[in-house]
Protein backbone atom coordinates (compact mmCIF):
# COMPACT_ATOMS: atom_id res chain seq x y z
CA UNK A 1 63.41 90.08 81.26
CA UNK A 2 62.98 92.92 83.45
CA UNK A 3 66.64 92.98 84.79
CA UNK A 4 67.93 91.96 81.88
CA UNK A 5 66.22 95.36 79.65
CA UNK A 6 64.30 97.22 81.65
CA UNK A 7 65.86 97.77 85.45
CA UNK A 8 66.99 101.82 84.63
CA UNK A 9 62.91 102.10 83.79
CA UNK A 10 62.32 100.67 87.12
CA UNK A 11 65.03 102.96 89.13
CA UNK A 12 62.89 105.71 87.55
CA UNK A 13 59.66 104.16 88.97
CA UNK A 14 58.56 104.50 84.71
CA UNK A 15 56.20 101.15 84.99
CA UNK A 16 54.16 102.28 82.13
CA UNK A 17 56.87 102.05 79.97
CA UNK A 18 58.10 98.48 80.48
CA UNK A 19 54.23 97.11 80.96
CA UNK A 20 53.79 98.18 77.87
CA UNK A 21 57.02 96.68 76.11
CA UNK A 22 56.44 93.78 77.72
CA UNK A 23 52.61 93.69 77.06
CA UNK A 24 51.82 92.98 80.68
CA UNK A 25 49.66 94.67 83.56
CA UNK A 26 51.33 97.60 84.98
CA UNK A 27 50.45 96.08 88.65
CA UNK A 28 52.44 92.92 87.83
CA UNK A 29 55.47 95.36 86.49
CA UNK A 30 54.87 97.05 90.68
CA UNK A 31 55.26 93.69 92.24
CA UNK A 32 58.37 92.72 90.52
CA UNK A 33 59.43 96.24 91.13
CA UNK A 34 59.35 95.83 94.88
CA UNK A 35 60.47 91.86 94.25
CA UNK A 36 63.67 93.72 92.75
CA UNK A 37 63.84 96.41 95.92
CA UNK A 38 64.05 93.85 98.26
CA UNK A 39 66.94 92.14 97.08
CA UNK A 40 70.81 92.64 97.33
CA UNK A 41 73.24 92.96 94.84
CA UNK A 42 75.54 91.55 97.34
CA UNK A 43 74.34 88.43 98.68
CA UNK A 44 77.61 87.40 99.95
CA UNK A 45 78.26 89.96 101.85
CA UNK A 46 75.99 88.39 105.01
CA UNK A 47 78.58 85.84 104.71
CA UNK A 48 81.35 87.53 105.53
CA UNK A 49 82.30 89.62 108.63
CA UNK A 50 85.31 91.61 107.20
CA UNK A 51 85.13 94.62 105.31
CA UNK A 52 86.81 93.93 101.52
CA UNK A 53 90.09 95.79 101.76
CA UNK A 54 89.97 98.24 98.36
CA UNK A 55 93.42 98.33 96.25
CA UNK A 56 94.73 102.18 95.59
CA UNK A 57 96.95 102.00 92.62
CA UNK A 58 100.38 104.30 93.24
CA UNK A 59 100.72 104.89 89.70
CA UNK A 60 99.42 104.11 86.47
CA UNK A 61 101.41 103.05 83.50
CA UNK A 62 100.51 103.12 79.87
CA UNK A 63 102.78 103.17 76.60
CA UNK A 64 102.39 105.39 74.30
CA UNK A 65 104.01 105.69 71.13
CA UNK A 66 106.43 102.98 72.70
CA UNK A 67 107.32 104.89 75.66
CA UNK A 68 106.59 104.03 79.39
CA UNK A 69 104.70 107.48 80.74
CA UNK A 70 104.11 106.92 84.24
CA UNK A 71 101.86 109.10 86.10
CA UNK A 72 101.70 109.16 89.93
CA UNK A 73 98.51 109.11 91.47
CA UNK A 74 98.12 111.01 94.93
CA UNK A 75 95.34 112.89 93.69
CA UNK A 76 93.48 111.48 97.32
CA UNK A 77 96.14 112.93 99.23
CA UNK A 78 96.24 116.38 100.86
CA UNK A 79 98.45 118.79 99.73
CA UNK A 80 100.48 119.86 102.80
CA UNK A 81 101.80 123.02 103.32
CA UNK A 82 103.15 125.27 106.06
CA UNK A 83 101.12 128.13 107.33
CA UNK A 84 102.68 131.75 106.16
CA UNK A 85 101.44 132.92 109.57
CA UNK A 86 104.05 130.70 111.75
CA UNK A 87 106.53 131.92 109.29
CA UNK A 88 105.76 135.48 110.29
CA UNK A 89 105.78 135.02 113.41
CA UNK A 90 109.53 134.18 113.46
CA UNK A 91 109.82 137.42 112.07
CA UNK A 92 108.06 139.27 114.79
CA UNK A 93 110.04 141.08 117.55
CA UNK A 94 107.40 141.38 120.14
CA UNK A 95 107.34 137.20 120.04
CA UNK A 96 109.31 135.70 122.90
CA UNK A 97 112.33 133.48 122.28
CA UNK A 98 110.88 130.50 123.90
CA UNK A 99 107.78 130.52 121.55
CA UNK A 100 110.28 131.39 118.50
CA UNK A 101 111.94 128.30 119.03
CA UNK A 102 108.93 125.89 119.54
CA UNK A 103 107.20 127.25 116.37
CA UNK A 104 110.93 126.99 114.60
CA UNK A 105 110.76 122.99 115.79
CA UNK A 106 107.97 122.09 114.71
CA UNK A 107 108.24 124.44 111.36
CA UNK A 108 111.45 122.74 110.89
CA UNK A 109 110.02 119.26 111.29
CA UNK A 110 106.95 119.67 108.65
CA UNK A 111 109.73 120.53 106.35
CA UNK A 112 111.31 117.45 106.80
CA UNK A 113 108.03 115.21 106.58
CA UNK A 114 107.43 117.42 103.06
CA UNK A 115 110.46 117.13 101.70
CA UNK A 116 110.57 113.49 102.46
CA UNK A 117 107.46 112.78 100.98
CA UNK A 118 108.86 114.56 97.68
CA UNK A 119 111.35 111.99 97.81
CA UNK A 120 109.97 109.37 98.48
CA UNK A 121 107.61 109.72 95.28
CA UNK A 122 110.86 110.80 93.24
CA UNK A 123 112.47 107.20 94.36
CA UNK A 124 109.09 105.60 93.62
CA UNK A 125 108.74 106.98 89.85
CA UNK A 126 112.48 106.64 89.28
CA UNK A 127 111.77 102.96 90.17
CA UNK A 128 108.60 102.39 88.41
CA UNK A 129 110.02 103.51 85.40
CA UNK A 130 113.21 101.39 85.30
CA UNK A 131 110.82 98.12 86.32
CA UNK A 132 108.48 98.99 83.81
CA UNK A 133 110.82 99.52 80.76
CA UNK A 134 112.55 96.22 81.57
CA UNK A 135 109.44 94.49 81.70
CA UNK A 136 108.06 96.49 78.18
CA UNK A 137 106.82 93.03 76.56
CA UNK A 138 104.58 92.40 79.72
CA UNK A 139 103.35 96.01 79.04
CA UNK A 140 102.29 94.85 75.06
CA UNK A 141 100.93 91.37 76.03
CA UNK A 142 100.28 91.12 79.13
CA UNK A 143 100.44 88.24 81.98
CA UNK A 144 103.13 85.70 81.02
CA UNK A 145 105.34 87.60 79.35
CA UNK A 146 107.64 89.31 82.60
CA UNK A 147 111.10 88.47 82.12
CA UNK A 148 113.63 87.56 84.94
CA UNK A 149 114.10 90.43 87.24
CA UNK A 150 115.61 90.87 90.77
CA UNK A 151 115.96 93.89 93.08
CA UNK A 152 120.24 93.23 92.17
CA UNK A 153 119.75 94.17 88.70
CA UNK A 154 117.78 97.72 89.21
CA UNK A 155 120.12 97.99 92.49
CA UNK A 156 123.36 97.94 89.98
CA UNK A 157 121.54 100.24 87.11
CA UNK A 158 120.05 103.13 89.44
CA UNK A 159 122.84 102.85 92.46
CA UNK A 160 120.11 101.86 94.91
CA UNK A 161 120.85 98.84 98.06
CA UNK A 162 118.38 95.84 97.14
CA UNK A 163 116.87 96.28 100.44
CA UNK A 164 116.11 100.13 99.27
CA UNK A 165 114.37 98.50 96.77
CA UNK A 166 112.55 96.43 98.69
CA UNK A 167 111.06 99.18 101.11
CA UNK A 168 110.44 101.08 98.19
CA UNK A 169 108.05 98.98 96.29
CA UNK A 170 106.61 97.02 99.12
CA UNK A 171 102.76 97.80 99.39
CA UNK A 172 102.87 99.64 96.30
CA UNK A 173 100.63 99.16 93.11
CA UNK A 174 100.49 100.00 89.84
CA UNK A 175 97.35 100.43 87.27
CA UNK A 176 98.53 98.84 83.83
CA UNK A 177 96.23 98.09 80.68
CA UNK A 178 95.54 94.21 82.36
CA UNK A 179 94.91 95.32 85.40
CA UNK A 180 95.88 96.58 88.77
CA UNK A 181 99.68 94.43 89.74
CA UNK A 182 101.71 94.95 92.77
CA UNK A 183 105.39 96.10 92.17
CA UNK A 184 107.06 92.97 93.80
CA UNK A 185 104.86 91.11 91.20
CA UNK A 186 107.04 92.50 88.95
CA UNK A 187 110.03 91.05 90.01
CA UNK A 188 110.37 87.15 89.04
CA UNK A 189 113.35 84.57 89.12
CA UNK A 190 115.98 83.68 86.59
CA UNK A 191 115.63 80.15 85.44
CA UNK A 192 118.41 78.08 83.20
CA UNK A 193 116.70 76.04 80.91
CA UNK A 194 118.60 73.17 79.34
CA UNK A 195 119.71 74.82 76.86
CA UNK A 196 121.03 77.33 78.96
CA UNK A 197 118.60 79.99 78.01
CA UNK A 198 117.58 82.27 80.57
CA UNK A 199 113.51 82.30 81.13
CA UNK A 200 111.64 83.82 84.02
CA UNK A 201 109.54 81.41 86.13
CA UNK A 202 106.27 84.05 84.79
CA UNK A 203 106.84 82.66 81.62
CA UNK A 204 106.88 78.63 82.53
CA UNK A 205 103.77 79.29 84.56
CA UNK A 206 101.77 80.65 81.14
CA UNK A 207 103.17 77.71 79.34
CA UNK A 208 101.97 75.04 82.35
CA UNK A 209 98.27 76.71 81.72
CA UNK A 210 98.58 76.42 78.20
CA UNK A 211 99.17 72.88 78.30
CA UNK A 212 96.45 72.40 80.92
CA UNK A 213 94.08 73.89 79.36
CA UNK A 214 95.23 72.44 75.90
CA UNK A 215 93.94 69.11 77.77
């Protein structure tokens, strides 16, 4: 009972106030209160010697008004920029030529890791949103509803090699309204049905636990 309505009254130590709802001595409220400090809200956890390994969603997808918005999330990331004084120093006359040309190196080369950052999110949204827009019913309805999709058919639409593709949306997650999905999970085969429809094997599988559960 006292987990069930009362615990925030017992994080604030306010034992009058549930001995009273409960219509039982305050002293028996204090020994379940330190009954309830002395256990774990994660009793597996002395069962396992790994540390759980915590999914960060790349972007997060909604529809809204029947359009795919994606939003990239690299709010967790640090900004990078380069330091105005190294660029001032290039400027400066009394700076030696040998340190002018280390600082232009490495200036140079934080460039480059910037600018390929920016493109690698650009090639990331561009992607998302062409996966996501072919895959619009899974978006209203959830698991079960992906249709057939390879890396061929965005590689064809967006002028990208398959194994671009590939890189791109390897390790990468996305946030949807069912949950948190890997890209690749987004990608399933083409299967011929009899009657020579084309299904996706996503779609078999939710019929299979239909009739399994249907049991």
């Amino acid at each position: 009972q006292i987990i069930k309505g009362y615990l925030e009254y017992i994080q604030r130590y306010d034992y009058d106030k549930v001995a009273k709802q409960l219509n039982i001595n305050k002293e028996i409220i204090k020994e379940k209160a330190l009954l309830l400090a002395n256990l774990t809200p994660y009793p597996g956890a002395h069962f396992v010697s790994k540390k759980p390994q915590y999914i960060r969603p790349d972007i997060e997808v909604q529809l809204i008004d029947d359009e795919v918005v994606i939003n990239l999330i690299d709010d967790w990331m640090p900004r990078l920029y380069i330091n105005a004084r190294y660029i001032e120093m290039l400027k400066q006359k009394k700076i030696d030529e040998k340190t002018k040309e280390f600082i232009h190196e490495k200036v140079n080369a934080a460039k480059n890791l910037i600018n390929n950052i920016n493109r690698r999110n650009e090639t990331l949204l561009l992607l998302a949103y062409a996966i996501m827009n072919k895959q619009k019913e899974f978006l209203y309805k959830g698991p079960g509803y992906l249709k057939p999709l390879i890396y061929a058919d965005l590689g064809s639409e967006l002028g990208f090699h398959e194994s671009t593709i590939a890189r791109a949306v390897a390790n990468k997650y996305a946030q949807t309204r069912w949950g948190v999905f890997e890209l690749k999970y987004f990608f399933v085969k083409r299967i011929q049905s009899m009657n020579n429809d084309d299904t996706s094997s996503d779609v078999i599988m939710k019929r299979i636990k239909e009739l399994i559960n249907a049991e």
